[in-house]
Short mmCIF file of C-alpha atoms in Angstrom, two decimals:
data_model
loop_
_atom_site.label_atom_id
_atom_site.label_comp_id
_atom_site.label_asym_id
_atom_site.label_seq_id
_atom_site.Cartn_x
_atom_site.Cartn_y
_atom_site.Cartn_z
CA MET A 12 8.02 133.69 134.76
CA ALA A 13 7.86 133.99 138.29
CA THR A 14 4.07 135.02 139.93
CA GLU A 15 3.71 137.27 142.49
CA TRP A 16 1.65 135.68 145.05
CA ASN A 17 -0.81 137.67 147.20
CA VAL A 18 -3.12 136.29 150.12
CA LEU A 19 -5.82 135.82 147.74
CA ASN A 20 -3.89 134.29 144.97
CA LEU A 21 -2.57 131.72 147.71
CA LEU A 22 -6.12 131.06 149.24
CA ARG A 23 -7.61 130.32 145.80
CA HIS A 24 -4.67 127.83 144.88
CA SER A 25 -4.84 126.19 148.28
CA ARG A 26 -8.65 125.88 148.21
CA HIS A 27 -8.77 124.44 144.70
CA ASP A 28 -6.46 121.63 145.93
CA TRP A 29 -8.37 120.71 148.68
CA LEU A 30 -11.57 120.84 146.71
CA ASN A 31 -9.84 118.59 144.29
CA HIS A 32 -8.64 116.14 147.21
CA LEU A 33 -12.47 116.07 148.55
CA GLN A 34 -13.81 115.49 145.23
CA LEU A 35 -11.40 112.44 144.62
CA ILE A 36 -12.50 111.27 148.49
CA ASN A 37 -16.38 111.83 147.55
CA GLY A 38 -15.88 109.74 144.16
CA TYR A 39 -14.06 106.98 145.91
CA LEU A 40 -16.67 106.63 148.66
CA SER A 41 -19.36 106.73 146.04
CA MET A 42 -17.67 103.82 144.36
CA GLY A 43 -17.15 101.81 147.70
CA ARG A 44 -13.33 102.25 147.32
CA VAL A 45 -12.46 102.49 150.98
CA ASP A 46 -9.02 101.38 150.62
CA LYS A 47 -8.49 104.37 147.68
CA VAL A 48 -9.98 106.87 150.39
CA GLU A 49 -7.29 105.34 152.94
CA LYS A 50 -4.56 105.50 150.78
CA LEU A 51 -5.50 109.07 149.48
CA VAL A 52 -5.79 110.52 153.18
CA GLU A 53 -2.53 108.90 154.20
CA ASP A 54 -0.77 110.70 151.05
CA ILE A 55 -2.69 113.97 152.08
CA VAL A 56 -1.54 113.68 155.49
CA ASN A 57 2.28 113.15 154.57
CA LYS A 58 2.02 115.92 151.92
CA ALA A 59 0.82 118.35 154.96
CA LYS A 60 3.78 116.89 157.22
CA ASN A 61 6.10 117.75 154.75
CA GLU A 62 4.83 121.07 153.69
CA SER A 63 5.02 122.08 157.37
CA HIS A 64 8.32 120.71 157.84
CA ILE A 65 9.68 122.63 155.03
CA SER A 66 7.84 125.79 156.27
CA HIS A 67 9.62 125.49 159.78
CA LEU A 68 13.38 125.26 158.19
CA LYS A 69 13.82 128.99 158.46
CA MET A 70 14.25 129.16 154.51
CA ASP A 71 11.27 131.07 153.57
CA LYS A 72 12.16 131.83 150.03
CA VAL A 73 12.72 128.00 149.30
CA ALA A 74 9.86 126.76 151.13
CA GLU A 75 7.96 129.38 149.18
CA LYS A 76 8.99 127.78 145.80
CA LEU A 77 8.46 124.63 146.75
CA LEU A 78 5.03 125.04 148.16
CA THR A 79 4.03 127.12 145.03
CA PHE A 80 5.74 125.44 142.19
CA ASN A 81 2.96 122.95 141.30
CA TRP A 82 0.64 125.61 141.23
CA GLY A 83 2.26 126.88 137.90
CA ASP A 84 2.18 125.66 134.36
CA HIS A 85 5.32 123.50 134.33
CA SER A 86 6.14 120.38 132.14
CA PHE A 87 6.77 118.47 135.40
CA ARG A 88 5.65 118.25 139.13
CA ILE A 89 7.76 118.70 142.28
CA SER A 90 7.13 116.40 145.31
CA PHE A 91 9.55 116.34 148.22
CA GLU A 92 10.14 114.97 151.62
CA VAL A 93 12.01 116.79 154.57
CA ILE A 94 14.43 114.09 156.38
CA THR A 95 16.51 116.23 158.85
CA ASN A 96 16.35 116.77 162.53
CA GLU A 97 17.93 120.54 161.92
CA SER A 98 15.60 123.29 162.29
CA ASP A 99 17.48 126.06 161.37
CA TRP A 100 18.77 125.83 157.47
CA SER A 101 18.99 129.51 157.08
CA GLN A 102 22.60 129.53 156.69
CA VAL A 103 22.43 127.57 153.29
CA GLU A 104 19.41 129.24 151.78
CA ASP A 105 21.39 131.85 149.93
CA THR A 106 23.21 128.90 148.31
CA VAL A 107 19.97 126.81 147.51
CA TYR A 108 17.57 129.91 146.38
CA PRO A 109 19.75 130.81 143.40
CA PHE A 110 20.10 127.17 142.25
CA TRP A 111 16.45 126.93 142.28
CA ARG A 112 15.81 130.07 140.50
CA CYS A 113 18.47 129.02 137.78
CA TYR A 114 17.65 125.60 137.17
CA PHE A 115 13.85 125.89 137.39
CA ASN A 116 13.43 129.28 136.13
CA TYR A 117 11.07 130.02 138.75
#
């Protein structure tokens, strides 16, 4: 079942994710595991860059699904990496989006 996202729901989920990251960082720091903190920060930065890239490809419906999928109750998680120099994928969105809806039922 697809979730209807509104601003408050989006902010709530985003805040929850950030709080989880901050709690992990705090926990690693309290254990003196600076190496773990550095790796976690690197992962967070890479994730944010990929989220930014997908948000700028002009495939808004696909980007919304990718960015919010892991907030739902699913039996698997999705991670992605954007590797392209193209900035406009709007011409393929009508092909990609139905695929997403069909195979991921979301």
